[in-house]
XYZ file of C-alpha atoms in Angstrom:
642
model
C -3.999 4.877 44.549
C -1.868 2.218 46.363
C -2.124 2.957 50.275
C 1.456 3.682 50.881
C 1.630 5.367 47.724
C 2.083 9.339 49.458
C 4.736 8.156 51.776
C 7.644 6.482 50.020
C 10.626 6.058 52.447
C 13.578 8.510 53.233
C 15.529 6.206 51.299
C 13.009 5.923 48.393
C 11.870 9.178 48.054
C 15.224 11.089 47.205
C 14.314 14.170 45.007
C 10.803 13.243 45.256
C 8.174 15.131 46.165
C 4.497 13.532 47.672
C 3.480 15.239 44.604
C 5.479 14.150 41.786
C 4.555 10.213 43.446
C 1.287 11.075 43.248
C 1.552 12.328 39.307
C 3.943 8.993 38.952
C 0.991 6.579 39.827
C -1.679 8.638 38.318
C 0.577 9.331 33.994
C 1.361 5.161 34.888
C -2.438 5.031 35.541
C -2.990 7.235 31.988
C -1.061 5.500 29.764
C -2.029 1.893 30.485
C -5.949 2.968 30.077
C -5.088 4.715 26.677
C -2.959 1.367 25.567
C -6.202 -0.905 27.344
C -8.845 1.383 24.716
C -7.138 0.940 22.006
C -7.001 -2.689 22.305
C -10.603 -2.994 23.988
C -11.876 -1.622 21.113
C -9.986 -2.905 18.378
C -12.324 -6.452 17.549
C -15.810 -3.823 17.499
C -14.226 -1.764 15.592
C -12.780 -4.333 12.825
C -16.595 -5.697 12.605
C -18.995 -2.618 13.209
C -16.845 0.058 11.381
C -14.844 -1.966 8.959
C -16.792 -4.713 8.329
C -14.176 -7.366 8.686
C -15.797 -10.680 7.366
C -15.598 -13.192 10.095
C -13.648 -15.720 9.399
C -10.484 -13.125 9.013
C -10.849 -11.455 12.035
C -8.956 -13.296 14.522
C -5.919 -13.094 11.555
C -6.722 -9.708 10.793
C -7.240 -8.791 13.993
C -3.921 -9.891 15.334
C -2.137 -8.785 12.250
C -2.899 -4.705 13.344
C -1.514 -5.872 17.270
C 2.118 -7.417 15.493
C 2.733 -4.147 13.285
C 2.278 -2.482 15.719
C 3.956 -3.877 18.258
C 7.042 -4.500 15.654
C 6.647 -0.886 15.214
C 7.240 -0.362 18.899
C 9.871 -3.170 19.689
C 12.092 -0.250 17.395
C 10.436 2.931 18.572
C 10.244 1.654 22.982
C 13.705 -0.248 23.272
C 15.927 3.004 21.409
C 13.766 5.675 23.879
C 14.872 2.577 26.508
C 18.832 3.469 25.584
C 18.678 7.353 24.773
C 17.000 7.595 28.248
C 20.019 6.697 29.748
C 21.846 10.111 27.919
C 18.823 12.552 27.990
C 16.930 11.500 31.236
C 13.503 9.684 30.799
C 11.015 12.645 31.336
C 11.469 14.142 28.318
C 11.015 10.149 26.837
C 7.992 10.168 29.070
C 6.941 13.423 27.305
C 7.263 12.425 24.121
C 5.082 8.493 24.659
C 2.208 11.246 25.149
C 2.493 13.240 22.409
C 2.994 10.491 19.872
C -0.028 9.277 22.137
C -1.779 12.432 21.545
C -1.456 12.014 17.624
C -2.793 8.227 17.363
C -6.219 9.428 19.333
C -6.255 12.163 16.919
C -5.661 9.824 14.076
C -8.485 7.435 15.441
C -10.753 9.246 14.937
C -10.211 10.846 11.395
C -9.896 6.632 10.676
C -13.041 5.932 12.049
C -14.631 8.050 10.096
C -13.017 6.445 7.190
C -14.124 3.198 8.137
C -17.584 4.622 7.930
C -17.398 6.071 4.777
C -15.268 3.343 2.460
C -15.347 -0.168 4.877
C -11.740 -2.078 4.837
C -10.718 0.639 2.578
C -9.890 2.666 5.553
C -7.910 -0.560 7.779
C -5.051 1.448 6.306
C -4.673 4.645 8.482
C -6.711 2.464 11.660
C -2.744 0.606 11.032
C -1.246 3.559 11.792
C -2.878 4.755 14.630
C -2.344 1.571 16.589
C 1.466 1.681 15.566
C 0.785 5.044 17.587
C -1.197 4.433 20.823
C 1.136 1.403 20.987
C 4.198 3.185 20.755
C 3.354 6.383 22.111
C 1.729 4.344 25.633
C 4.103 1.543 26.131
C 6.742 4.093 25.896
C 5.031 6.368 28.963
C 4.497 3.412 31.370
C 8.278 1.294 30.460
C 10.632 4.932 31.107
C 7.691 5.595 34.133
C 8.643 2.227 35.838
C 12.710 3.012 35.020
C 12.297 6.103 36.964
C 11.174 4.444 39.549
C 14.101 2.192 39.742
C 16.067 4.952 39.413
C 15.298 5.904 43.533
C 14.061 2.644 44.536
C 16.641 0.644 46.935
C 16.910 -3.086 47.506
C 14.631 -3.145 50.302
C 12.226 -0.902 49.149
C 11.864 -1.694 45.543
C 9.267 -4.885 46.113
C 7.316 -2.110 47.198
C 7.816 0.504 45.470
C 7.307 -1.665 42.083
C 4.224 -3.263 43.391
C 2.714 0.196 43.823
C 3.871 0.787 40.114
C 1.905 -2.219 38.587
C -0.556 -1.836 40.872
C -1.152 1.634 39.040
C -1.151 -0.119 35.791
C -3.410 -2.329 36.059
C -5.840 -0.605 37.747
C -6.005 1.426 34.254
C -5.404 -0.702 31.872
C -8.022 -2.930 33.607
C -10.882 -2.322 35.851
C -10.586 1.338 34.802
C -10.360 0.528 31.138
C -13.500 -2.406 32.104
C -15.969 0.009 33.164
C -15.383 2.651 30.399
C -15.988 0.185 27.639
C -19.530 -0.116 29.292
C -20.549 3.466 27.567
C -19.922 1.040 24.096
C -23.570 -0.589 24.539
C -24.959 3.236 24.514
C -25.580 5.549 21.889
C -22.326 7.574 20.582
C -20.706 5.462 23.180
C -17.975 4.209 21.412
C -17.291 7.806 19.694
C -16.728 9.392 23.638
C -14.343 6.457 24.162
C -11.976 6.862 21.073
C -12.112 10.276 22.414
C -10.648 9.382 25.686
C -7.011 8.522 25.242
C -7.274 12.136 23.252
C -7.480 14.219 26.025
C -5.416 11.982 28.509
C -3.057 12.182 26.489
C -2.528 15.948 26.443
C -3.658 16.164 30.092
C -0.766 13.705 30.893
C 1.634 15.557 28.276
C 1.294 18.238 30.716
C 1.171 16.796 34.098
C 5.061 15.860 32.846
C 5.807 18.859 31.707
C 4.869 20.605 35.112
C 5.936 18.183 37.628
C 7.862 15.477 36.935
C 12.016 15.840 36.377
C 14.429 13.410 36.247
C 16.787 12.167 39.618
C 19.702 10.072 38.150
C 22.422 12.164 36.099
C 21.920 11.241 32.617
C 25.360 8.673 31.498
C 27.818 9.904 29.108
C 29.571 6.716 27.134
C 31.627 8.114 23.920
C 34.169 6.748 24.188
C 32.912 3.403 26.474
C 31.744 0.100 26.417
C 29.010 -0.157 24.472
C 25.508 0.223 26.384
C 24.129 -2.996 24.597
C 26.801 -4.743 24.657
C 26.985 -3.897 28.205
C 23.404 -5.382 28.844
C 24.161 -8.410 27.349
C 27.388 -9.172 30.083
C 24.931 -8.243 32.345
C 22.173 -11.411 30.714
C 24.634 -13.917 30.071
C 26.549 -13.574 33.368
C 23.242 -13.993 35.607
C 21.152 -17.111 34.873
C 18.167 -15.239 36.768
C 18.489 -12.083 34.091
C 17.801 -14.806 31.433
C 14.688 -16.686 33.281
C 13.700 -13.201 34.143
C 13.900 -12.579 29.598
C 11.862 -15.887 28.567
C 8.866 -15.228 31.689
C 8.731 -11.642 30.351
C 8.665 -13.423 26.631
C 5.346 -14.752 27.799
C 4.398 -12.260 30.442
C 3.999 -9.098 28.724
C 1.481 -10.407 25.740
C -1.060 -11.896 28.621
C -3.364 -8.493 29.222
C -2.690 -8.121 25.087
C -3.649 -12.109 24.922
C -6.608 -11.781 26.753
C -8.475 -8.019 25.725
C -8.303 -8.997 22.198
C -8.763 -12.784 21.581
C -11.859 -13.094 24.547
C -13.593 -9.636 23.141
C -12.778 -11.997 19.628
C -14.568 -14.868 21.359
C -17.450 -13.355 22.949
C -18.699 -11.134 19.480
C -18.372 -14.660 17.469
C -20.545 -16.000 19.604
C -22.767 -12.827 20.308
C -25.371 -14.324 17.562
C -25.909 -17.624 18.580
C -26.215 -16.527 22.711
C -28.600 -14.035 21.818
C -26.893 -11.173 22.590
C -25.310 -7.847 20.940
C -22.083 -7.375 19.882
C -21.711 -4.430 21.530
C -23.002 -6.293 24.426
C -20.771 -9.083 24.101
C -18.234 -6.124 23.985
C -18.681 -4.855 27.682
C -19.206 -8.616 28.825
C -15.155 -8.882 27.332
C -14.547 -6.092 29.460
C -16.295 -7.220 32.656
C -14.375 -10.793 33.072
C -11.015 -8.514 31.773
C -12.373 -6.209 35.140
C -12.186 -9.297 36.877
C -9.155 -10.339 36.204
C -7.590 -7.036 36.538
C -8.851 -7.025 40.025
C -7.101 -10.423 40.793
C -4.095 -8.510 40.062
C -4.572 -5.938 42.385
C -5.725 -7.599 45.218
C -2.019 -10.526 44.392
C 0.334 -7.676 44.291
C -0.043 -6.790 48.061
C 0.930 -10.645 48.548
C 3.343 -11.154 45.431
C 5.001 -7.977 47.489
C 5.251 -10.234 51.031
C 6.355 -13.489 48.913
C 9.216 -12.020 46.667
C 10.723 -10.283 50.201
C 11.084 -13.624 52.009
C 12.003 -16.024 48.501
C 14.046 -15.807 45.952
C 12.760 -14.415 43.038
C 13.566 -17.385 40.807
C 10.602 -19.213 43.122
C 8.253 -16.264 42.700
C 8.312 -16.222 39.119
C 8.075 -20.265 38.604
C 5.419 -20.104 40.800
C 3.443 -17.461 39.095
C 4.344 -18.949 36.050
C 2.336 -21.634 36.627
C -0.788 -20.283 38.225
C -0.892 -18.551 35.402
C -0.648 -21.844 33.454
C -3.062 -23.568 34.345
C -5.565 -20.925 34.188
C -4.721 -20.606 30.885
C -5.955 -24.097 30.355
C -8.557 -24.201 32.209
C -9.507 -21.326 30.024
C -9.406 -23.153 26.769
C -11.642 -26.260 28.308
C -14.965 -23.900 28.493
C -17.155 -24.000 25.552
C -19.330 -20.640 26.249
C -17.352 -17.306 27.530
C -20.673 -16.241 29.033
C -20.761 -18.791 31.382
C -19.631 -16.646 34.394
C -17.269 -19.581 35.640
C -14.992 -18.358 33.442
C -14.229 -15.877 36.058
C -12.614 -18.669 38.095
C -9.164 -19.457 35.398
C -8.965 -15.389 34.354
C -8.343 -14.811 38.401
C -6.158 -17.408 38.539
C -3.898 -15.903 34.913
C -4.265 -12.612 36.677
C -2.877 -14.089 40.130
C -0.189 -15.216 38.338
C 0.458 -12.509 36.225
C 0.723 -10.220 38.760
C 3.597 -12.192 40.279
C 5.482 -12.921 37.434
C 5.326 -9.121 36.194
C 6.339 -7.798 39.462
C 9.190 -9.837 39.914
C 10.375 -8.943 37.133
C 10.207 -5.160 37.530
C 12.189 -5.274 40.531
C 14.690 -8.381 39.427
C 15.530 -5.861 36.134
C 16.422 -3.348 38.185
C 18.443 -5.210 41.049
C 21.230 -6.694 38.821
C 20.978 -3.857 36.764
C 23.464 -1.492 37.175
C 22.384 2.083 37.505
C 24.030 3.572 34.024
C 21.931 1.755 31.771
C 19.119 1.165 33.434
C 16.899 2.830 30.588
C 18.698 -0.335 28.124
C 18.099 -3.085 30.439
C 14.557 -1.624 31.524
C 14.219 -1.543 27.223
C 16.098 -4.815 26.281
C 12.626 -6.771 28.742
C 10.780 -4.825 26.708
C 11.834 -6.392 23.546
C 12.251 -9.565 24.277
C 8.748 -9.634 25.665
C 7.276 -8.094 22.112
C 9.019 -10.268 20.431
C 6.372 -12.504 22.272
C 3.867 -10.454 22.237
C 4.190 -11.025 17.794
C 4.872 -14.404 17.994
C 1.762 -15.156 21.016
C -0.760 -13.079 18.784
C 0.370 -13.894 15.201
C 0.300 -17.687 16.242
C -2.653 -17.086 18.617
C -4.996 -15.017 15.767
C -4.227 -18.556 13.330
C -4.886 -20.276 15.420
C -8.771 -18.716 16.366
C -9.506 -18.396 13.260
C -8.563 -22.036 12.297
C -8.742 -24.542 15.609
C -11.436 -22.218 17.062
C -11.652 -19.440 19.856
C -9.792 -21.240 22.626
C -7.088 -22.061 21.096
C -4.859 -19.046 21.814
C -5.032 -19.432 25.449
C -4.132 -22.937 25.179
C -1.155 -21.586 23.525
C -0.306 -19.128 26.198
C -0.793 -21.450 29.136
C 2.008 -24.568 27.610
C 4.620 -21.468 26.778
C 4.416 -20.528 30.142
C 4.448 -24.659 31.186
C 8.085 -24.432 29.220
C 9.604 -21.602 31.108
C 7.824 -22.952 34.152
C 10.304 -25.982 33.829
C 13.233 -23.750 32.846
C 13.345 -22.444 36.352
C 12.365 -26.059 37.795
C 15.679 -26.493 36.166
C 18.001 -23.649 37.411
C 16.522 -24.603 41.370
C 16.859 -28.377 40.858
C 21.236 -27.409 39.266
C 21.441 -25.451 42.591
C 21.496 -21.888 40.736
C 19.003 -19.569 43.442
C 19.603 -17.301 46.011
C 21.044 -15.923 49.310
C 18.241 -15.093 51.842
C 19.703 -11.634 51.037
C 18.755 -12.135 46.978
C 22.418 -12.086 46.458
C 23.414 -15.216 43.855
C 24.479 -18.713 45.253
C 26.166 -20.138 42.281
C 28.197 -17.902 39.701
C 27.945 -21.092 37.388
C 27.037 -19.217 33.482
C 23.965 -21.507 31.201
C 24.203 -21.553 27.486
C 21.393 -20.110 26.121
C 21.008 -22.513 23.077
C 18.140 -24.656 24.799
C 16.346 -21.875 25.356
C 16.952 -20.633 21.879
C 16.132 -23.745 20.142
C 12.853 -24.544 22.513
C 11.641 -20.792 21.440
C 12.357 -21.209 17.743
C 10.741 -25.027 17.552
C 7.735 -23.464 19.855
C 5.300 -22.601 16.232
C 6.340 -26.048 15.213
C 4.891 -27.248 18.672
C 1.826 -25.392 19.024
C 1.021 -26.644 15.422
C 0.889 -30.316 15.899
C -0.041 -29.982 19.818
C -3.159 -27.795 19.075
C -3.986 -30.659 16.514
C -3.593 -33.346 19.068
C -5.517 -31.809 21.311
C -8.123 -31.167 19.079
C -8.189 -34.320 17.312
C -7.363 -32.917 14.187
C -5.090 -34.856 13.345
C -7.014 -38.354 10.586
C -5.220 -39.743 7.924
C -2.290 -39.091 7.624
C -3.104 -35.619 7.245
C -4.078 -32.441 9.446
C -7.807 -33.045 9.002
C -10.394 -30.529 9.893
C -7.401 -27.959 9.909
C -8.086 -25.413 7.435
C -4.911 -26.511 4.632
C -4.669 -22.203 3.459
C -4.555 -21.437 7.572
C -1.453 -24.448 7.974
C -0.121 -23.169 4.384
C 0.278 -20.015 6.145
C 0.961 -19.729 9.090
C 4.440 -22.276 8.730
C 5.181 -19.482 5.393
C 5.579 -16.298 7.665
C 7.805 -18.412 10.147
C 9.548 -19.076 7.839
C 10.500 -15.829 6.615
C 10.003 -14.595 10.729
C 13.378 -16.224 11.562
C 15.126 -15.458 8.161
C 14.516 -11.568 9.100
C 15.651 -12.333 11.933
C 19.038 -14.534 11.017
C 19.027 -11.556 8.661
C 19.706 -9.065 11.244
C 21.166 -10.886 13.839
C 24.969 -9.896 12.290
C 24.053 -6.198 11.931
C 23.477 -5.972 15.592
C 26.334 -7.743 16.200
C 28.298 -5.245 14.491
C 26.790 -2.485 15.874
C 26.481 -3.718 19.333
C 30.145 -5.242 19.089
C 29.082 -8.448 20.912
C 30.200 -11.123 19.288
C 29.111 -14.017 19.969
C 25.414 -13.350 19.003
C 27.370 -15.190 15.641
C 26.774 -18.714 17.481
C 23.269 -17.991 17.861
C 22.815 -17.147 13.740
C 22.897 -20.609 11.800
C 20.523 -21.832 14.467
C 17.663 -19.675 13.635
C 18.908 -19.727 9.503
C 18.273 -23.835 10.354
C 14.886 -23.230 11.755
C 14.083 -20.181 8.983
C 14.870 -23.738 5.985
C 12.952 -26.105 8.712
C 9.495 -23.598 8.399
C 9.839 -23.397 4.149
C 10.524 -26.850 4.071
C 7.268 -27.625 5.678
C 5.938 -24.678 4.058
C 6.706 -26.227 0.294
C 5.541 -30.055 1.719
C 1.773 -28.346 3.065
C 1.667 -26.468 -0.521
C 2.399 -30.102 -2.261
C 0.755 -32.339 -0.244
C -1.580 -30.805 1.952
C -3.061 -28.956 -0.696
C -2.570 -30.555 -4.592
C -2.419 -34.205 -3.328
C 1.100 -34.138 -5.465
C -1.052 -33.751 -8.659
C 1.121 -31.601 -10.747
C -1.490 -30.585 -13.049
C -3.323 -28.850 -10.495
C -0.502 -27.309 -8.966
C 1.031 -26.479 -12.277
C -2.337 -24.531 -13.200
C -2.756 -22.190 -9.485
C 1.250 -21.090 -9.968
C -0.565 -19.878 -13.262
C -3.439 -18.203 -11.383
C -0.790 -17.180 -8.765
C 2.881 -16.293 -10.541
C 3.727 -15.011 -6.837
C 3.650 -18.760 -6.038
C 7.527 -18.713 -8.398
C 8.994 -15.797 -6.599
C 8.345 -18.984 -2.915
C 9.827 -21.755 -5.348
C 12.630 -19.915 -6.255
C 13.748 -17.855 -2.768
C 13.141 -21.992 -1.404
C 15.527 -23.142 -4.201
C 17.824 -20.964 -3.364
C 17.968 -21.412 0.166
C 18.600 -25.637 -0.482
C 22.180 -25.403 -0.941
C 23.041 -22.012 2.114
C 21.367 -24.912 4.622
C 22.799 -27.999 3.351
C 26.256 -25.836 3.078
C 25.580 -24.650 6.892
C 28.109 -27.037 8.914
C 31.554 -26.209 10.035
C 32.932 -29.315 7.720
C 31.377 -27.270 4.629
C 33.158 -24.135 5.661
C 36.141 -25.508 5.317
C 35.239 -28.080 2.819
C 34.191 -25.157 0.782
C 36.664 -22.600 1.887
C 35.573 -19.457 3.909
C 35.765 -16.979 0.737
C 33.541 -18.494 -1.651
C 30.802 -19.571 1.432
C 30.996 -16.550 2.521
C 29.697 -15.637 -1.580
C 27.650 -18.759 -2.080
C 25.708 -17.342 0.929
C 25.253 -13.705 0.002
C 22.034 -15.265 -1.987
C 20.402 -14.218 2.057
C 20.241 -11.360 0.368
C 18.516 -12.149 -2.287
C 16.395 -14.853 -1.043
C 14.298 -12.003 1.902
C 13.422 -10.228 -1.408
C 11.931 -12.873 -3.503
C 10.548 -13.698 0.063
C 9.187 -10.190 0.811
C 7.578 -9.870 -2.770
C 6.280 -12.972 -2.119
C 4.893 -11.938 0.787
C 2.796 -9.312 -0.367
C 1.467 -10.703 -3.613
C -0.086 -13.443 -1.559
C -1.712 -11.293 1.207
C -4.775 -9.991 1.143
C -5.881 -5.791 0.975
C -6.549 -5.913 4.728
C -3.541 -7.235 5.869
C -0.750 -4.652 6.515
C 1.592 -6.660 8.020
C 4.397 -7.973 5.115
C 4.612 -4.186 4.015
C 5.520 -4.326 7.887
C 8.645 -7.706 7.424
C 9.350 -5.773 3.937
C 10.461 -2.723 5.737
C 12.226 -4.327 7.839
C 14.075 -6.329 5.031
C 14.611 -3.306 2.915
C 15.801 -1.460 6.003
C 18.181 -4.360 6.611
C 19.250 -4.858 2.886
C 20.308 -0.494 3.273
C 22.680 -1.147 6.085
C 24.380 -3.948 4.177
C 24.950 -1.818 0.935
C 26.470 0.738 2.960
C 28.690 -1.236 4.538
C 29.705 -2.706 1.317
C 30.487 0.483 0.025
C 32.431 1.562 2.700
C 29.650 3.511 4.296
C 30.401 4.279 8.159
C 26.734 3.138 9.069
C 27.692 1.558 12.353
C 29.119 5.109 13.737
C 26.039 6.614 12.802
C 23.881 3.543 14.449
C 25.902 4.094 17.764
C 24.769 5.510 20.699
C 27.796 6.572 22.142
């Protein structure tokens, strides 16, 4: 526990007894531990218990994490909004109960895996979803609770304490516990710990914690999400913070998941067991956590004396160098790997603490829960994109590829921070924004949407995979699925933007919908080109035979054909030429397109991959919403939190 945790200053501890502060720090440790253990055990369980083939381990591990993150984004983000109305403590208790349910189910999934192998993965997916939702809810609401009582002067210290305990539980403590995996019955004991921790956390929450901030009654007022949008768009620091959150929240997950997979994948070559490889990976992640813990006090001092923009830029650049350096190692058992991991840990500490402090600094108190939830939403989307891409890269381009991916992304946000400073957008000595200039989101949205393509080409160039006009050694199946997945992802995002705009009343979202839709078409074109050129070299006979064997390909081709006229009529000049009503009727084909692609995705997937079903569920929900709007249903009123 942080040395100064027991005696926060009087202004920070308004309404808080020292016992409650100790419980807050302890519960943060417990929540982080539950999340870390579930992630750290996952590669070992899939390998030894469920018998996932080595060549699929990266993709399956990534798919499970992506599914868990997608569900968590929706649930935890909604909990953030709800906490402004009913308080944080109730939501924390609910989070622990959800984690308890997931932990109990994990023991059943272990037995299912032993009995049925990969056939038991369905239950394991559900287990990971519940553990992720529960643990993330607890951590998010505890941070918000501390934000409720902190002041501008002591916020860096208190948020630093929260991050300290989060990292202590998620890296140091989990690394120690994971050493039991190499002993007889150790895996079962580790799987029981989240269950016991969740029960204890629920009891402590009910008996000790209480809310300080008054619940907000926003009936008849502006929708909380619209207020969040106003705050973010009016302050360039928040735009930078959310861009940084996109990459920062994924740090521990990426390293815990893919570093463990890397160690397991080469364990036979270096002559060690896979349980030993898992324990070794946990030790290295523990060293990363040690770097974070040591760096938190230094970054607290840095944040107090320098601008938040400078702190985010400095921390991101340090972590970026560490990731790229890590990607240059050939052997994860080389102890020098600890050096880049330490750099990543130090950078992660600075960025994470700064994001927490800045979010609470800028957020109006009545919508603090919604603001923190929005930050979680962005971080969750980043985790989905990065883990999904990292899984593909791991299988196709090697185990070091996910780390280079993370490093290049962090460099991009570092350049954005440098651009803000170069344009005079900085803070005064008392951390107020010097300039009132607004920064348009379009460049950042464009760069983010283009990143999957840049990662694919950039990584291929780095590894020398491009040769003779093709991607050479990069498996065609990897390239094809990667592009198809991103086409579908952007289709769903584009489909979701109108309901979000209608529910929240944020009309400015409309100017980004067309860009997202065009990126969906861009990746769909590349997906089709990869199929006809890289896979079949324009051989119509072979393509026809393949379509006969796999008729679901026709669903994808049909969706692509329907998408073409939508892309070519997206310009304003085309809308005027066609006419508004006819244009809307034409573009209503997007609902059919999403349905066809969802079926195409499900039929193309292997039985270990649960991701297509989550995507299909998202499409069903969005189509249901649109259908009820056509029927004149009062969906908006039912979904508004007011």
